[in-house]
C-alpha positions as MATLAB code, in Angstrom:
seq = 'XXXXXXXXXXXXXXXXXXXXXXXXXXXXXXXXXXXXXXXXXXXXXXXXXXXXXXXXXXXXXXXXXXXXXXXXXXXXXXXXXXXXXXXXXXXXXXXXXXXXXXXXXXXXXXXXXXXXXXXXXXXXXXXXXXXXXXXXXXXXXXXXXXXXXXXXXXXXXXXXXXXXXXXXXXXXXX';
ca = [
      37.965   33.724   13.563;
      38.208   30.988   16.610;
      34.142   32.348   17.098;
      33.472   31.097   13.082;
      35.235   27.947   13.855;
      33.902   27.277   17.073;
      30.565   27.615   15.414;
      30.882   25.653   12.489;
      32.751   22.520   13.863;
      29.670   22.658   16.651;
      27.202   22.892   13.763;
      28.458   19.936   11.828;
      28.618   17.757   15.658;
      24.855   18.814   15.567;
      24.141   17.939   12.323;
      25.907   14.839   12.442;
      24.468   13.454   15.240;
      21.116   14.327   14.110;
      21.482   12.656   10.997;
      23.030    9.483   12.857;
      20.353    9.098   15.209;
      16.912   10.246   13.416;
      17.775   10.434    9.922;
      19.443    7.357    9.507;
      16.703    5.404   11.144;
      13.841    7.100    8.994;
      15.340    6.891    5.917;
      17.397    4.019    5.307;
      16.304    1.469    8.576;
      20.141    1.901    9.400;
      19.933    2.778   13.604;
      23.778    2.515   14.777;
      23.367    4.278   18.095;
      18.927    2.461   19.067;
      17.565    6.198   19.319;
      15.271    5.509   16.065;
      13.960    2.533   17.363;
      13.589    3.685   20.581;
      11.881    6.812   18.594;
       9.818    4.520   16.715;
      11.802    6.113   13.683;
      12.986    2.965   12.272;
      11.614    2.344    8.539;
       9.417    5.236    8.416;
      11.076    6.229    4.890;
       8.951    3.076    3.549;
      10.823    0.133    1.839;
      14.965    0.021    1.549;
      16.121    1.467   -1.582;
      15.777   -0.644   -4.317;
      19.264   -2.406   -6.032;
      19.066   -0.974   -9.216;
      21.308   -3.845  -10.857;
      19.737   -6.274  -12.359;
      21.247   -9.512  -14.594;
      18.120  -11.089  -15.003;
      15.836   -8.386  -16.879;
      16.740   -6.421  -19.523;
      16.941   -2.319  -19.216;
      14.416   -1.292  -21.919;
      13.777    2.182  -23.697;
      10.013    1.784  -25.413;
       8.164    4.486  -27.276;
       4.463    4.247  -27.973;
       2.844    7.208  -29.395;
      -0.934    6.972  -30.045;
      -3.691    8.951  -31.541;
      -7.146    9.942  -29.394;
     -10.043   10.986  -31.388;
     -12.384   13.404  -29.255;
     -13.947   11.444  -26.261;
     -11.139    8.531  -27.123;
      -9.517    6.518  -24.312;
      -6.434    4.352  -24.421;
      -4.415    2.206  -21.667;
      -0.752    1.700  -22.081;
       0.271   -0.957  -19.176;
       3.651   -2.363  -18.573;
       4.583   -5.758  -16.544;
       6.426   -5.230  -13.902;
       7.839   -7.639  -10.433;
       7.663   -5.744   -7.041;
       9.985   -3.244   -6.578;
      11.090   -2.749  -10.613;
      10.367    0.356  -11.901;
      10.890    2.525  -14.628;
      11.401    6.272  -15.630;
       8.483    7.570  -17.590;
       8.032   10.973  -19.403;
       4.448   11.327  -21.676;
       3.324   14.745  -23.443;
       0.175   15.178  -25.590;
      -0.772   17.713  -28.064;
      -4.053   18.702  -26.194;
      -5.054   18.400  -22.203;
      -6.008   14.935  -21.631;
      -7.632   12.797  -18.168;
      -5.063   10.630  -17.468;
      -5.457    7.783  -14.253;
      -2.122    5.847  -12.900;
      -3.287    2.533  -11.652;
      -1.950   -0.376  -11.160;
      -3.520   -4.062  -10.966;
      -1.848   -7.040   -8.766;
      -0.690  -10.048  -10.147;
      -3.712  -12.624   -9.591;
      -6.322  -10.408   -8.579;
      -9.748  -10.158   -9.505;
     -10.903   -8.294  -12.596;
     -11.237   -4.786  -11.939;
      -9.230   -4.871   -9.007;
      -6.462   -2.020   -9.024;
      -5.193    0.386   -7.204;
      -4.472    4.177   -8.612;
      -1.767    6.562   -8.187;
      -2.420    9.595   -9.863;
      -5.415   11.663  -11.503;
      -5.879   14.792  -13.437;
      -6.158   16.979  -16.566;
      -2.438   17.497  -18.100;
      -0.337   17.693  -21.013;
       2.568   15.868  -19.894;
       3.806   14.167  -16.942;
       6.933   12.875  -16.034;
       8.771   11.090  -13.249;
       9.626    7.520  -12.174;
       7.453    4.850  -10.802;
       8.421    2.216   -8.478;
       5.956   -1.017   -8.708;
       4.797   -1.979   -4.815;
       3.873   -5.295   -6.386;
       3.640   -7.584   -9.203;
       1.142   -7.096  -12.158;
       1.012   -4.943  -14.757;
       0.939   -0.669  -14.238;
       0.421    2.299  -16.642;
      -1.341    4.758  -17.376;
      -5.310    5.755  -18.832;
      -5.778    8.473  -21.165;
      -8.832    9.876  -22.451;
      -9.277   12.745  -24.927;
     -11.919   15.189  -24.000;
     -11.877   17.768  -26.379;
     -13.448   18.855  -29.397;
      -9.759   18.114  -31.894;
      -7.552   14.567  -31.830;
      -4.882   14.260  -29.874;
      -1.760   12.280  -29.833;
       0.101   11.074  -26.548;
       3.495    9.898  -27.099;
       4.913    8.144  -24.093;
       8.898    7.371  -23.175;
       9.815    4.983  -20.741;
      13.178    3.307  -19.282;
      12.910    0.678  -16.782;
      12.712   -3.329  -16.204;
       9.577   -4.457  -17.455;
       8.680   -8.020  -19.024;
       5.771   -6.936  -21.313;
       3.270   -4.512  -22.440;
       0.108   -4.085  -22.965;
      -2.454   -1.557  -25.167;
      -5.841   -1.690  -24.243;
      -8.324    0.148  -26.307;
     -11.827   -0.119  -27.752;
     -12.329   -3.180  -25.241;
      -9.411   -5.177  -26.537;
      -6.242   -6.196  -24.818;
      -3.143   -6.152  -27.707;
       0.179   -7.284  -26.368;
       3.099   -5.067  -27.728;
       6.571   -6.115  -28.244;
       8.927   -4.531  -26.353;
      12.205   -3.259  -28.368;
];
């Protein structure tokens, strides 16, 4: 029995000081004891977690559902300020290309920069916005039979945006 608890309070020492001087540092930027910087650990997780309480935007819950004739695309893009997000989950009756992009506040038409691409019938996840503009998604019916996506998201965004046919039609948010 001593053996068992020799082993597991030297097992937790281990993993504690593992997670105190490389996880710590990686993750979260936090580097009590200098070994992650010293590492070149520090901020390797990316940006600090994001405060999740906001007073200044309202949380909203949209729905958008639309239909896709065969060889029909559609854009659905919400606004967003760096580092707001939202959690998204879209199905569709049929397999459908679907692009996540994203477009910077102020920059040149056609500039944007994509996240995801494929052939699916539903995705979900969250998204985290790197920077202001607007982000969504592209879907484009390739099939022989319509199709309707119907999309659910959660988050803090300011607007929204359909884009189909060559138009841009602002949406109002609920």
């Amino acid at each position: 029995m001593k053996r068992v608890l020799l082993a597991t309070a030297s097992a937790f020492a281990v993993a504690t000081a593992v997670f105190v001087a490389f996880v710590l540092p990686a993750e979260f930027g936090i580097d009590p004891t200098g070994v992650g910087g010293a590492l070149g650990l520090t901020g390797l997780g990316g940006s600090p977690p994001q405060d999740l309480h906001r007073t200044d935007v309202d949380l909203v819950r949209d729905l958008r559902e639309f239909e896709l004739a065969p060889f029909e695309s559609v854009e659905l893009k919400y606004d967003l300020a760096a580092g707001d997000g939202f959690v998204y989950a879209w199905e569709a009756t049929g397999e459908v290309v679907f692009d996540v992009h994203a477009e910077p506040e102020g920059a040149e038409p056609g500039v944007a920069e994509g996240f995801a691409q494929g052939r699916d019938t539903s995705d979900a996840g969250t998204y985290v916005a790197r920077f202001a503009g607007i982000h969504g998604w592209f879907w484009e019916n390739r099939g022989a039979t319509t199709v309707t996506v119907r999309v659910r998201t959660t988050g803090f965004v300011t607007g929204a945006t359909r884009y189909h046919d060559g138009t841009a039609q602002p949406l109002e948010l609920p």
